Amino acid sequence: MTSNILDEIETEVLVIGAGPVGLALAGDLGWRGRKSIVIDQGDGSIFQPKMDMVGVRTMEFCRRWGIVADVEASPYKRDYPQDNVYLTALNGYELGRQPMPSMRDDRPGPESPQKRERCPQNMFDPILRKFAESTPNAKLMFQHKFLSFTQDENGVTAQVVDMNTQREFTLRARYLVGCDGGRSKVREQLGIAMNGKGVLTYTTNFIFRCPEFNRLHDKQPGYRYMFVGPTGTWATIVAINGNDNWRMSIIGNAKEKRDYTEDELKGFAQKALGRPFEMEILSVLRWQRAELVADRYREGRVFICGDACHLTSPTGGLGMNTGIGDAVDLSWKLAAALEGWGGPALFESYEVERRPIATRITRFSTGNLETMKLVPTNEQIYDDTPEGASIRERAGHALGEGLKREWFSTNMHLGNRYVGSPVNVYNEPENDAQNAAEFEDAINYVPSTRPGCRAPHVWLDDGRSTLDLFGRGFVLLAFDEPGADVSGDLQALLDAARRKAIPIEIIRIGQAQVREAYSRRFVLVRPDGHVAWRADAIPSDASQILDKISGNLRTINETISV
């Protein structure tokens, strides 16, 4: 329900940017019953999908929102193989491949009820838009340009222009969130700097149409073809829809900007195929691959989210997925503040929790890029000689082994623990070495209910996942023990939460498999699905725990005894 109605100028949350992160934020807020307006200067069309993989954690959020079927029904060809292939050219030498199942053949692992899905942005954004518009709480205003904002102790006033009429007007909101990308005007007005390695490459992407592409070479089809020459990997081609659309990326370097002609781009595609062929270039995007993280995520009532916070190489598929994680983290905290029970430490926790994740994923993605670009090779890689075969074998091995952490990066998606958050109760000794090792490990996800971890998935006897229990408010899982009656303690905690208007549901579980996975008798899970507190007993006065998890302790460093 796109709107240009100018008399509806007040809302609870004003979202700048209708990309996947802005749409997810508006959708989640609406799902929580909170009102938002989304401003975007485009018309909602996607000509260059910047992402095509929806990660497993994002799919868990889609499950919560009830849109998994929409993702699975996207136009991407579900039978198309997802192999990653390394080669000199499609009609040249294959150096190796990582076989991966098609979306139809893939199955969720034991760690989640969902699996990653191939759903490019031009397919995923409309799904998120439909989700946001499925509630009466989100209003999308396309072809409206954000100009500036001012804020005071009660809210934010934004200046906006209708691009069709050039009429300027104001929007008033309690909070404003900049989901307006790497060149964020919101971040710029806040004066927030970004730091990191900076520009990694000047890259050119172009989408081309060629229905016969995979019949023009002798290799088994793959999702991603990586082309290796004497100086390393110089380009990739990926299957945009598993049918007739392809995206070629000329990787480039950090020193030289190039503005290629259409003939030059076609020449690159012909070099990658290894022969001339007919193709139609549909769109071209010149962009900077970067490693940058914002110094701050917020000032007063104004926040930044997604690419406005972090820019990362797409070698890992974590940019959008991390941005949606930002949105889910921020959404419930905004809702808590709007509902009156959320305290100031909730907003402090947003940057504390999410900024380390941005640092983690940007460094990881840059490492994948370096593995890809710095593959050991030389001029002999094209030669039909024993020396050439040796170079090709070495290059294929380096890529195959070095990029396994990208292909199988489960821990990057599910293992993001919030350490040191002001709204979690850390009542057990912390192992700094263990935390650091988990932070660096991309592959090996170990489910845990330590405070700050994503609450583990376990199948319940009724066919649901434990993840299906979480989302609306806090959930306290209480695991029954024979002969023990804690009804009074649970009721006291519930009564205290009601007095403070904190939404908590108590769910008692007798299933041994769940008890074993959750390892404590009581585990309190936040609305975003992360653990806030766990223990084997409920303290006689639970007020301090409730004040902590709702952000209402006086300072963010205040601790409590349990």
Coordinates of C-alpha atoms in Angstrom, one line a residue:
M1 CA 0.0 0.0 0.0
T2 CA 2.4 2.6 -1.2
S3 CA 1.3 6.0 0.0
N4 CA 1.9 9.6 -0.9
I5 CA -0.7 11.0 1.6
L6 CA 0.9 14.0 3.1
D7 CA -1.5 14.5 6.0
E8 CA -0.3 11.4 7.8
I9 CA 2.9 12.9 9.1
E10 CA 3.3 11.4 12.5
T11 CA 4.5 8.0 13.4
E12 CA 6.4 6.1 16.0
V13 CA 9.5 5.1 14.0
L14 CA 10.6 6.7 10.8
V15 CA 12.8 4.4 8.7
I16 CA 15.0 5.9 6.0
G17 CA 15.6 3.4 3.2
A18 CA 13.4 0.6 1.8
G19 CA 16.1 -2.0 1.1
P20 CA 15.9 -5.4 2.8
V21 CA 17.0 -4.1 6.2
G22 CA 14.6 -1.2 6.2
L23 CA 11.7 -3.4 5.1
A24 CA 12.6 -6.1 7.7
L25 CA 12.7 -3.4 10.4
A26 CA 9.3 -2.0 9.4
G27 CA 7.9 -5.5 9.1
D28 CA 9.1 -6.6 12.5
L29 CA 7.9 -3.4 14.2
G30 CA 4.5 -3.9 12.5
W31 CA 4.5 -7.5 13.6
R32 CA 5.0 -6.2 17.2
G33 CA 2.1 -3.8 16.7
R34 CA 4.3 -0.6 16.4
K35 CA 3.8 2.0 13.7
S36 CA 6.4 3.1 11.2
I37 CA 6.8 5.1 8.0
V38 CA 9.5 4.0 5.5
I39 CA 10.9 6.7 3.1
D40 CA 12.8 5.8 0.0
Q41 CA 13.6 7.9 -3.1
G42 CA 13.4 4.9 -5.5
D43 CA 10.2 3.3 -6.8
G44 CA 10.9 -0.1 -5.3
S45 CA 12.4 -1.7 -8.4
I46 CA 15.6 -3.7 -8.2
F47 CA 17.8 -3.6 -11.3
Q48 CA 21.0 -5.0 -9.7
P49 CA 20.4 -7.5 -7.0
K50 CA 23.3 -6.9 -4.5
M51 CA 22.7 -10.1 -2.6
D52 CA 21.3 -13.5 -3.5
M53 CA 21.7 -15.7 -0.4
V54 CA 19.3 -15.6 2.6
G55 CA 21.3 -17.1 5.5
V56 CA 20.0 -19.6 8.0
R57 CA 19.5 -17.1 10.8
T58 CA 17.6 -14.8 8.5
M59 CA 15.5 -17.7 7.5
E60 CA 14.7 -18.4 11.2
F61 CA 13.4 -14.8 11.3
C62 CA 11.4 -15.5 8.2
R63 CA 10.0 -18.6 10.0
R64 CA 8.9 -16.3 12.9
W65 CA 7.3 -13.9 10.5
G66 CA 5.5 -16.6 8.5
I67 CA 7.1 -16.0 5.2
V68 CA 9.3 -19.1 4.6
A69 CA 6.9 -20.4 2.0
D70 CA 7.2 -17.1 0.1
V71 CA 11.0 -17.4 0.0
E72 CA 10.8 -21.0 -1.1
A73 CA 8.3 -20.1 -3.8
S74 CA 10.6 -17.4 -5.3
P75 CA 11.4 -17.6 -9.0
Y76 CA 14.9 -18.9 -8.4
K77 CA 15.1 -22.3 -10.1
R78 CA 15.1 -24.7 -7.1
D79 CA 16.6 -27.6 -9.0
Y80 CA 19.7 -25.6 -10.1
P81 CA 22.9 -27.0 -8.6
Q82 CA 24.8 -24.7 -6.2
D83 CA 28.4 -25.9 -6.8
N84 CA 31.2 -23.4 -6.5
V85 CA 33.6 -24.0 -9.4
Y86 CA 37.2 -22.8 -9.9
L87 CA 38.5 -22.7 -13.5
T88 CA 40.6 -20.9 -16.0
A89 CA 37.6 -20.6 -18.3
L90 CA 34.4 -22.5 -18.8
N91 CA 35.9 -24.0 -22.0
G92 CA 39.3 -24.2 -20.3
Y93 CA 40.6 -26.1 -17.3
E94 CA 38.5 -26.9 -14.2
L95 CA 40.7 -26.5 -11.1
G96 CA 38.2 -27.9 -8.7
R97 CA 34.7 -27.5 -7.3
Q98 CA 32.8 -27.6 -4.0
P99 CA 29.7 -29.6 -4.7
M100 CA 26.6 -28.1 -3.1
P101 CA 23.0 -29.3 -3.2
S102 CA 20.2 -27.5 -5.0
M103 CA 17.7 -25.6 -2.9
R104 CA 15.2 -28.5 -3.5
D105 CA 17.7 -31.2 -2.4
D106 CA 19.2 -29.3 0.5
R107 CA 18.0 -30.1 4.0
P108 CA 18.2 -28.3 7.4
G109 CA 21.1 -29.4 9.6
P110 CA 20.6 -30.4 13.2
E111 CA 21.3 -26.9 14.5
S112 CA 18.2 -25.2 12.9
P113 CA 14.7 -25.9 11.6
Q114 CA 15.7 -23.9 8.5
K115 CA 18.4 -23.8 5.9
R116 CA 19.9 -21.1 3.8
E117 CA 18.0 -20.2 0.6
R118 CA 19.0 -18.7 -2.7
C119 CA 16.7 -15.8 -3.2
P120 CA 18.3 -12.7 -4.9
Q121 CA 17.4 -9.2 -3.7
N122 CA 15.0 -8.6 -6.7
M123 CA 13.0 -11.6 -5.4
F124 CA 13.6 -11.1 -1.6
D125 CA 12.7 -7.4 -1.3
P126 CA 9.2 -7.9 -2.7
I127 CA 8.7 -10.7 -0.1
L128 CA 9.8 -8.4 2.7
R129 CA 7.7 -5.5 1.3
K130 CA 4.6 -7.8 1.3
F131 CA 5.4 -8.8 4.9
A132 CA 5.7 -5.1 6.0
E133 CA 2.5 -4.2 4.2
S134 CA 0.6 -7.2 5.7
T135 CA 0.0 -5.2 8.9
P136 CA -1.7 -1.8 9.1
N137 CA 1.2 -0.5 11.0
A138 CA 3.8 0.0 8.2
K139 CA 3.4 2.7 5.6
L140 CA 5.8 2.8 2.6
M141 CA 6.4 6.0 0.8
F142 CA 8.5 5.5 -2.3
Q143 CA 9.8 8.3 -4.5
H144 CA 10.2 10.5 -1.4
K145 CA 13.6 11.8 -0.5
F146 CA 14.9 12.3 3.0
L147 CA 16.7 15.7 3.3
S148 CA 17.6 16.2 7.0
F149 CA 16.4 15.8 10.6
T150 CA 16.4 17.6 13.9
Q151 CA 15.8 15.9 17.2
D152 CA 14.7 17.0 20.7
E153 CA 13.9 15.2 24.0
N154 CA 10.6 14.0 22.7
G155 CA 11.2 13.0 19.1
V156 CA 12.7 13.6 15.7
T157 CA 11.5 15.9 12.9
A158 CA 12.6 15.0 9.4
Q159 CA 12.4 17.1 6.2
V160 CA 11.2 15.1 3.2
V161 CA 10.5 16.0 -0.4
D162 CA 8.0 14.3 -2.7
M163 CA 10.0 13.7 -5.8
N164 CA 7.0 13.7 -8.1
T165 CA 5.6 17.1 -7.0
Q166 CA 8.8 18.6 -5.4
R167 CA 6.7 19.5 -2.4
E168 CA 8.6 19.5 0.9
F169 CA 7.0 18.5 4.2
T170 CA 7.9 17.3 7.6
L171 CA 7.5 13.9 9.3
R172 CA 7.5 13.7 13.1
A173 CA 8.5 10.4 14.8
R174 CA 9.5 9.2 18.2
Y175 CA 12.6 7.6 16.7
L176 CA 14.4 7.6 13.4
V177 CA 16.5 4.8 11.9
G178 CA 18.8 5.2 9.0
C179 CA 18.7 2.1 6.8
D180 CA 20.0 4.1 3.9
G181 CA 23.1 2.2 2.9
G182 CA 26.8 2.7 2.7
R183 CA 26.4 6.4 1.7
S184 CA 24.0 7.0 4.6
K185 CA 22.8 10.6 4.9
V186 CA 21.6 9.8 8.4
R187 CA 25.1 8.7 9.4
E188 CA 26.6 11.7 7.7
Q189 CA 24.3 14.1 9.5
L190 CA 25.2 12.5 12.8
G191 CA 28.9 13.0 12.1
I192 CA 29.7 9.3 12.6
A193 CA 32.9 8.1 11.0
M194 CA 33.6 4.7 9.6
N195 CA 36.9 2.9 10.1
G196 CA 38.6 -0.3 8.8
K197 CA 40.7 -1.3 5.9
G198 CA 38.6 1.0 3.6
V199 CA 38.4 0.3 -0.1
L200 CA 39.4 -3.3 -1.0
T201 CA 38.5 -3.2 -4.7
Y202 CA 36.9 -1.1 -7.4
T203 CA 34.5 -3.7 -8.9
T204 CA 32.2 -3.7 -11.8
N205 CA 29.1 -6.0 -11.9
F206 CA 26.9 -6.5 -14.9
I207 CA 23.8 -8.6 -15.4
F208 CA 23.5 -10.3 -18.7
R209 CA 20.9 -12.5 -20.3
C210 CA 21.9 -15.7 -22.1
P211 CA 19.5 -18.7 -21.9
E212 CA 21.9 -21.0 -23.5
F213 CA 24.9 -20.1 -21.3
N214 CA 25.5 -23.5 -19.7
R215 CA 25.1 -25.2 -23.0
L216 CA 28.0 -23.3 -24.5
H217 CA 30.7 -25.1 -22.4
D218 CA 31.6 -28.6 -21.3
K219 CA 31.5 -28.1 -17.5
Q220 CA 28.8 -29.4 -15.1
P221 CA 26.6 -26.4 -14.1
G222 CA 27.4 -24.5 -11.0
Y223 CA 26.1 -21.5 -9.1
R224 CA 29.3 -19.6 -8.9
Y225 CA 32.2 -19.8 -11.4
M226 CA 35.5 -18.3 -10.2
F227 CA 38.0 -17.5 -13.0
V228 CA 41.7 -17.8 -12.2
G229 CA 44.5 -16.3 -14.3
P230 CA 48.2 -15.7 -13.9
T231 CA 47.6 -13.1 -11.2
G232 CA 44.9 -14.7 -9.2
T233 CA 41.1 -14.8 -9.4
W234 CA 40.0 -11.9 -11.7
A235 CA 36.2 -12.5 -12.1
T236 CA 33.2 -14.5 -11.1
I237 CA 29.9 -15.4 -12.7
V238 CA 26.9 -16.4 -10.7
A239 CA 23.5 -17.7 -11.6
I240 CA 21.1 -15.0 -10.7
N241 CA 17.9 -17.0 -11.3
G242 CA 19.2 -20.4 -12.1
N243 CA 17.9 -20.0 -15.6
D244 CA 18.9 -17.2 -18.1
N245 CA 20.2 -14.3 -16.0
W246 CA 23.9 -14.2 -14.9
R247 CA 25.9 -11.7 -12.9
M248 CA 29.6 -11.2 -13.8
S249 CA 31.8 -9.4 -11.4
I250 CA 35.2 -7.9 -12.6
I251 CA 36.9 -7.9 -9.2
G252 CA 39.5 -5.2 -9.9
N253 CA 41.8 -3.8 -7.2
A254 CA 41.9 -0.9 -4.7
K255 CA 44.1 1.4 -6.8
E256 CA 42.4 1.8 -10.1
K257 CA 38.8 2.8 -11.0
R258 CA 37.7 1.6 -14.4
D259 CA 34.7 2.6 -16.5
Y260 CA 34.4 -0.2 -19.0
T261 CA 32.5 0.1 -22.2
E262 CA 29.8 -2.4 -23.1
D263 CA 32.2 -4.0 -25.6
E264 CA 34.8 -4.4 -23.0
L265 CA 32.3 -6.1 -20.6
K266 CA 31.2 -8.5 -23.3
G267 CA 34.9 -9.2 -23.9
F268 CA 35.3 -10.2 -20.3
A269 CA 32.4 -12.5 -20.5
Q270 CA 33.8 -14.1 -23.7
K271 CA 37.1 -14.5 -22.0
A272 CA 35.5 -16.3 -19.0
L273 CA 33.5 -18.6 -21.3
G274 CA 36.5 -19.2 -23.6
R275 CA 34.7 -18.3 -26.8
P276 CA 32.5 -15.6 -28.4
F277 CA 28.8 -15.8 -27.7
E278 CA 25.6 -13.8 -27.9
M279 CA 24.5 -12.0 -24.8
E280 CA 22.3 -9.1 -23.7
I281 CA 23.6 -6.8 -21.0
L282 CA 20.7 -5.8 -18.7
S283 CA 22.4 -3.5 -16.2
V284 CA 25.8 -2.4 -15.0
L285 CA 26.9 -1.4 -11.5
R286 CA 30.2 0.1 -10.6
W287 CA 30.9 -0.2 -6.8
Q288 CA 33.5 -0.2 -4.1
R289 CA 34.2 -3.3 -2.1
A290 CA 35.1 -2.1 1.4
E291 CA 35.8 -3.1 5.0
L292 CA 34.4 -0.4 7.2
V293 CA 32.5 -0.3 10.5
A294 CA 30.8 2.8 12.0
D295 CA 32.3 4.2 15.2
R296 CA 28.9 4.7 16.7
Y297 CA 25.4 3.2 16.0
R298 CA 23.3 5.9 17.6
E299 CA 22.9 9.4 18.9
G300 CA 19.9 10.2 21.0
R301 CA 16.8 9.1 19.3
V302 CA 18.5 8.4 15.9
F303 CA 20.0 5.1 15.0
I304 CA 21.8 3.6 12.0
C305 CA 21.3 0.0 10.8
G306 CA 22.6 -2.4 8.1
D307 CA 25.0 -1.0 5.5
A308 CA 24.9 2.4 7.2
C309 CA 26.7 0.7 10.0
H310 CA 29.0 -1.7 8.2
L311 CA 30.4 -2.3 4.7
T312 CA 31.8 -5.7 3.9
S313 CA 33.0 -7.7 0.9
P314 CA 30.2 -10.0 -0.3
T315 CA 32.6 -12.9 -0.1
G316 CA 30.7 -14.7 2.6
G317 CA 27.1 -13.5 2.0
L318 CA 26.9 -11.7 5.3
G319 CA 26.2 -8.1 4.5
M320 CA 22.4 -8.2 4.2
N321 CA 22.0 -11.0 6.7
T322 CA 24.0 -9.1 9.3
G323 CA 21.9 -6.0 8.6
I324 CA 18.7 -7.9 9.2
G325 CA 20.2 -9.1 12.4
D326 CA 20.7 -5.5 13.3
A327 CA 17.1 -4.7 12.5
V328 CA 15.7 -7.6 14.7
D329 CA 18.0 -6.6 17.6
L330 CA 16.9 -2.9 17.4
S331 CA 13.2 -3.6 16.7
W332 CA 12.2 -5.2 20.0
K333 CA 14.1 -2.5 21.9
L334 CA 12.3 0.3 20.1
A335 CA 9.0 -1.5 20.8
A336 CA 9.9 -1.8 24.5
A337 CA 10.6 1.9 24.7
L338 CA 7.4 2.7 22.9
E339 CA 5.4 0.4 25.2
G340 CA 6.9 2.1 28.2
W341 CA 8.7 -0.8 29.9
G342 CA 12.1 -0.5 28.1
G343 CA 14.8 1.5 29.9
P344 CA 17.8 3.5 28.6
A345 CA 20.2 0.6 28.7
L346 CA 18.3 -1.2 26.0
F347 CA 19.4 1.5 23.5
E348 CA 23.0 1.4 24.9
S349 CA 23.0 -2.4 24.3
Y350 CA 22.3 -2.0 20.5
E351 CA 25.8 -0.9 19.7
V352 CA 27.4 -3.0 22.4
E353 CA 25.8 -6.1 20.9
R354 CA 25.9 -5.5 17.2
R355 CA 29.1 -3.6 16.5
P356 CA 31.4 -6.5 17.4
I357 CA 29.4 -8.7 15.0
A358 CA 30.0 -6.1 12.3
T359 CA 33.8 -6.2 13.0
R360 CA 33.6 -10.0 12.9
I361 CA 31.9 -10.4 9.6
T362 CA 33.9 -7.7 7.8
R363 CA 37.2 -9.2 8.7
F364 CA 35.9 -12.7 7.8
S365 CA 34.7 -11.5 4.4
T366 CA 37.9 -9.7 3.7
G367 CA 39.8 -12.9 4.5
N368 CA 37.7 -14.8 2.0
L369 CA 38.5 -12.2 -0.6
E370 CA 42.2 -12.4 0.0
T371 CA 42.1 -16.2 -0.2
M372 CA 40.3 -15.9 -3.6
K373 CA 42.6 -13.2 -5.0
L374 CA 45.9 -14.4 -3.7
V375 CA 45.6 -18.0 -5.0
P376 CA 49.1 -19.3 -5.9
T377 CA 49.4 -19.1 -9.7
N378 CA 51.5 -17.9 -12.5
E379 CA 51.6 -17.6 -16.4
Q380 CA 51.9 -21.4 -16.7
I381 CA 48.4 -21.9 -15.4
Y382 CA 47.1 -22.0 -19.1
D383 CA 49.8 -24.4 -20.3
D384 CA 49.1 -28.0 -21.4
T385 CA 52.3 -29.1 -19.7
P386 CA 53.2 -30.9 -16.5
E387 CA 54.2 -27.6 -15.0
G388 CA 50.8 -26.1 -16.0
A389 CA 49.0 -29.1 -14.5
S390 CA 51.0 -28.7 -11.2
I391 CA 50.1 -25.0 -11.0
R392 CA 46.4 -25.8 -11.6
E393 CA 46.4 -28.5 -9.0
R394 CA 48.0 -26.1 -6.5
A395 CA 45.6 -23.3 -7.2
G396 CA 42.5 -25.6 -7.0
H397 CA 43.7 -27.0 -3.7
A398 CA 44.3 -23.6 -2.2
L399 CA 40.8 -22.4 -3.2
G400 CA 39.1 -25.6 -2.2
E401 CA 40.6 -25.7 1.2
G402 CA 40.8 -22.0 1.8
L403 CA 37.2 -21.2 1.0
K404 CA 35.6 -24.0 3.0
R405 CA 35.2 -21.5 5.8
E406 CA 33.1 -19.4 3.4
W407 CA 31.0 -22.3 2.0
F408 CA 30.4 -23.8 5.5
S409 CA 30.2 -20.8 7.7
T410 CA 27.5 -21.9 10.0
N411 CA 29.1 -20.3 13.1
M412 CA 29.2 -16.9 11.4
H413 CA 25.4 -17.0 11.1
L414 CA 24.4 -18.8 14.3
G415 CA 27.3 -18.2 16.7
N416 CA 27.1 -14.5 17.3
R417 CA 27.1 -14.2 21.0
Y418 CA 26.5 -10.9 22.7
V419 CA 29.3 -10.5 25.3
G420 CA 29.2 -7.7 27.8
S421 CA 25.7 -6.5 27.0
P422 CA 24.2 -4.2 29.6
V423 CA 20.8 -6.1 29.4
N424 CA 22.0 -9.6 29.9
V425 CA 22.8 -11.2 33.2
Y426 CA 26.3 -12.8 33.2
N427 CA 26.2 -14.7 36.5
E428 CA 28.9 -17.3 35.5
P429 CA 32.7 -16.9 35.0
E430 CA 33.6 -15.8 31.5
N431 CA 36.3 -17.7 29.6
D432 CA 38.0 -15.1 27.5
A433 CA 40.0 -17.7 25.5
Q434 CA 36.9 -19.6 24.7
N435 CA 35.1 -16.4 23.6
A436 CA 37.9 -15.4 21.3
A437 CA 38.1 -18.9 19.8
E438 CA 34.4 -18.9 19.1
F439 CA 34.6 -15.4 17.6
E440 CA 37.3 -16.5 15.2
D441 CA 35.8 -19.9 14.2
A442 CA 33.6 -19.5 11.1
I443 CA 32.5 -23.1 10.8
N444 CA 31.9 -25.0 14.0
Y445 CA 28.7 -23.8 15.7
V446 CA 28.2 -25.2 19.2
P447 CA 24.7 -24.6 20.6
S448 CA 24.7 -23.0 24.1
T449 CA 22.5 -21.2 26.5
R450 CA 25.2 -19.0 27.9
P451 CA 23.8 -15.5 28.3
G452 CA 24.1 -13.7 24.9
C453 CA 23.9 -16.8 22.8
R454 CA 21.2 -17.6 20.3
A455 CA 18.8 -20.0 22.1
P456 CA 19.3 -23.5 20.7
H457 CA 16.9 -25.2 18.3
V458 CA 15.5 -28.5 19.5
W459 CA 12.5 -30.3 18.1
L460 CA 9.6 -30.5 20.5
D461 CA 7.4 -33.6 20.8
D462 CA 4.5 -31.6 19.2
G463 CA 6.6 -31.0 16.0
R464 CA 7.5 -27.4 16.7
S465 CA 11.0 -26.1 17.2
T466 CA 12.0 -24.4 20.4
L467 CA 12.6 -21.4 18.2
D468 CA 8.9 -21.2 17.5
L469 CA 8.4 -20.3 21.2
F470 CA 10.3 -17.1 21.0
G471 CA 9.7 -13.7 19.5
R472 CA 6.9 -11.7 20.9
G473 CA 8.1 -11.1 24.4
F474 CA 10.5 -12.7 26.9
V475 CA 10.1 -16.5 27.4
L476 CA 11.2 -18.2 30.6
L477 CA 11.7 -21.9 29.9
A478 CA 11.3 -23.9 33.1
F479 CA 12.4 -27.5 33.0
D480 CA 10.4 -29.8 35.4
E481 CA 12.2 -32.0 37.9
P482 CA 10.5 -34.9 39.6
G483 CA 9.3 -34.0 43.1
A484 CA 10.2 -30.3 42.8
D485 CA 7.5 -27.7 42.9
V486 CA 8.6 -24.2 41.9
S487 CA 5.1 -22.9 41.0
G488 CA 5.4 -20.3 43.8
D489 CA 8.7 -18.9 42.5
L490 CA 7.5 -18.8 39.0
Q491 CA 4.3 -17.0 39.9
A492 CA 6.2 -14.5 42.0
L493 CA 8.5 -13.7 39.0
L494 CA 5.5 -13.5 36.7
D495 CA 3.7 -11.1 39.1
A496 CA 6.8 -8.9 39.4
A497 CA 7.0 -8.8 35.6
R498 CA 3.4 -7.8 35.3
R499 CA 3.9 -5.0 37.8
K500 CA 6.7 -3.6 35.6
A501 CA 4.6 -4.3 32.4
I502 CA 7.4 -6.5 31.0
P503 CA 6.0 -9.2 28.7
I504 CA 7.1 -12.6 29.9
E505 CA 5.6 -16.0 29.2
I506 CA 6.5 -19.0 31.3
I507 CA 6.7 -22.3 29.4
R508 CA 7.2 -25.5 31.5
I509 CA 8.9 -28.3 29.6
G510 CA 9.4 -31.9 30.6
Q511 CA 11.1 -33.1 27.5
A512 CA 14.5 -34.5 28.5
Q513 CA 16.2 -33.7 25.1
V514 CA 15.3 -30.0 25.5
R515 CA 16.5 -29.9 29.1
E516 CA 19.8 -31.5 28.1
A517 CA 20.3 -28.9 25.3
Y518 CA 19.5 -26.0 27.6
S519 CA 21.6 -27.3 30.5
R520 CA 20.0 -25.1 33.2
R521 CA 16.7 -25.5 34.9
F522 CA 15.6 -21.9 34.0
V523 CA 16.5 -20.1 30.8
L524 CA 15.2 -16.7 30.0
V525 CA 15.1 -15.9 26.3
R526 CA 14.7 -12.4 24.9
P527 CA 12.3 -11.3 22.1
D528 CA 15.1 -11.6 19.6
G529 CA 15.8 -15.2 20.5
H530 CA 19.1 -14.6 22.5
V531 CA 19.5 -15.8 26.1
A532 CA 19.2 -13.1 28.7
W533 CA 19.8 -15.2 31.9
R534 CA 20.0 -18.7 33.0
A535 CA 20.2 -20.5 36.4
D536 CA 19.2 -23.5 38.3
A537 CA 17.1 -21.5 40.8
I538 CA 15.0 -18.4 40.8
P539 CA 16.1 -15.8 43.3
S540 CA 13.7 -14.8 46.0
D541 CA 13.5 -11.3 44.6
A542 CA 13.6 -11.3 40.8
S543 CA 13.1 -7.6 40.5
Q544 CA 16.8 -6.9 39.8
I545 CA 16.9 -9.5 37.0
L546 CA 13.8 -7.9 35.4
D547 CA 15.3 -4.4 35.7
K548 CA 18.5 -5.6 34.1
I549 CA 16.9 -7.4 31.1
S550 CA 14.5 -4.4 30.5
G551 CA 17.3 -1.9 30.5
N552 CA 16.1 -0.2 33.7
L553 CA 19.2 -0.4 35.9
R554 CA 20.7 3.0 36.7
T555 CA 23.9 2.4 34.7
I556 CA 24.8 0.1 32.0
N557 CA 27.7 -1.4 34.0
E558 CA 25.6 -2.1 37.1
T559 CA 25.7 -5.7 38.1
I560 CA 23.3 -7.8 40.2
S561 CA 23.6 -10.7 42.5
V562 CA 21.6 -13.9 41.8

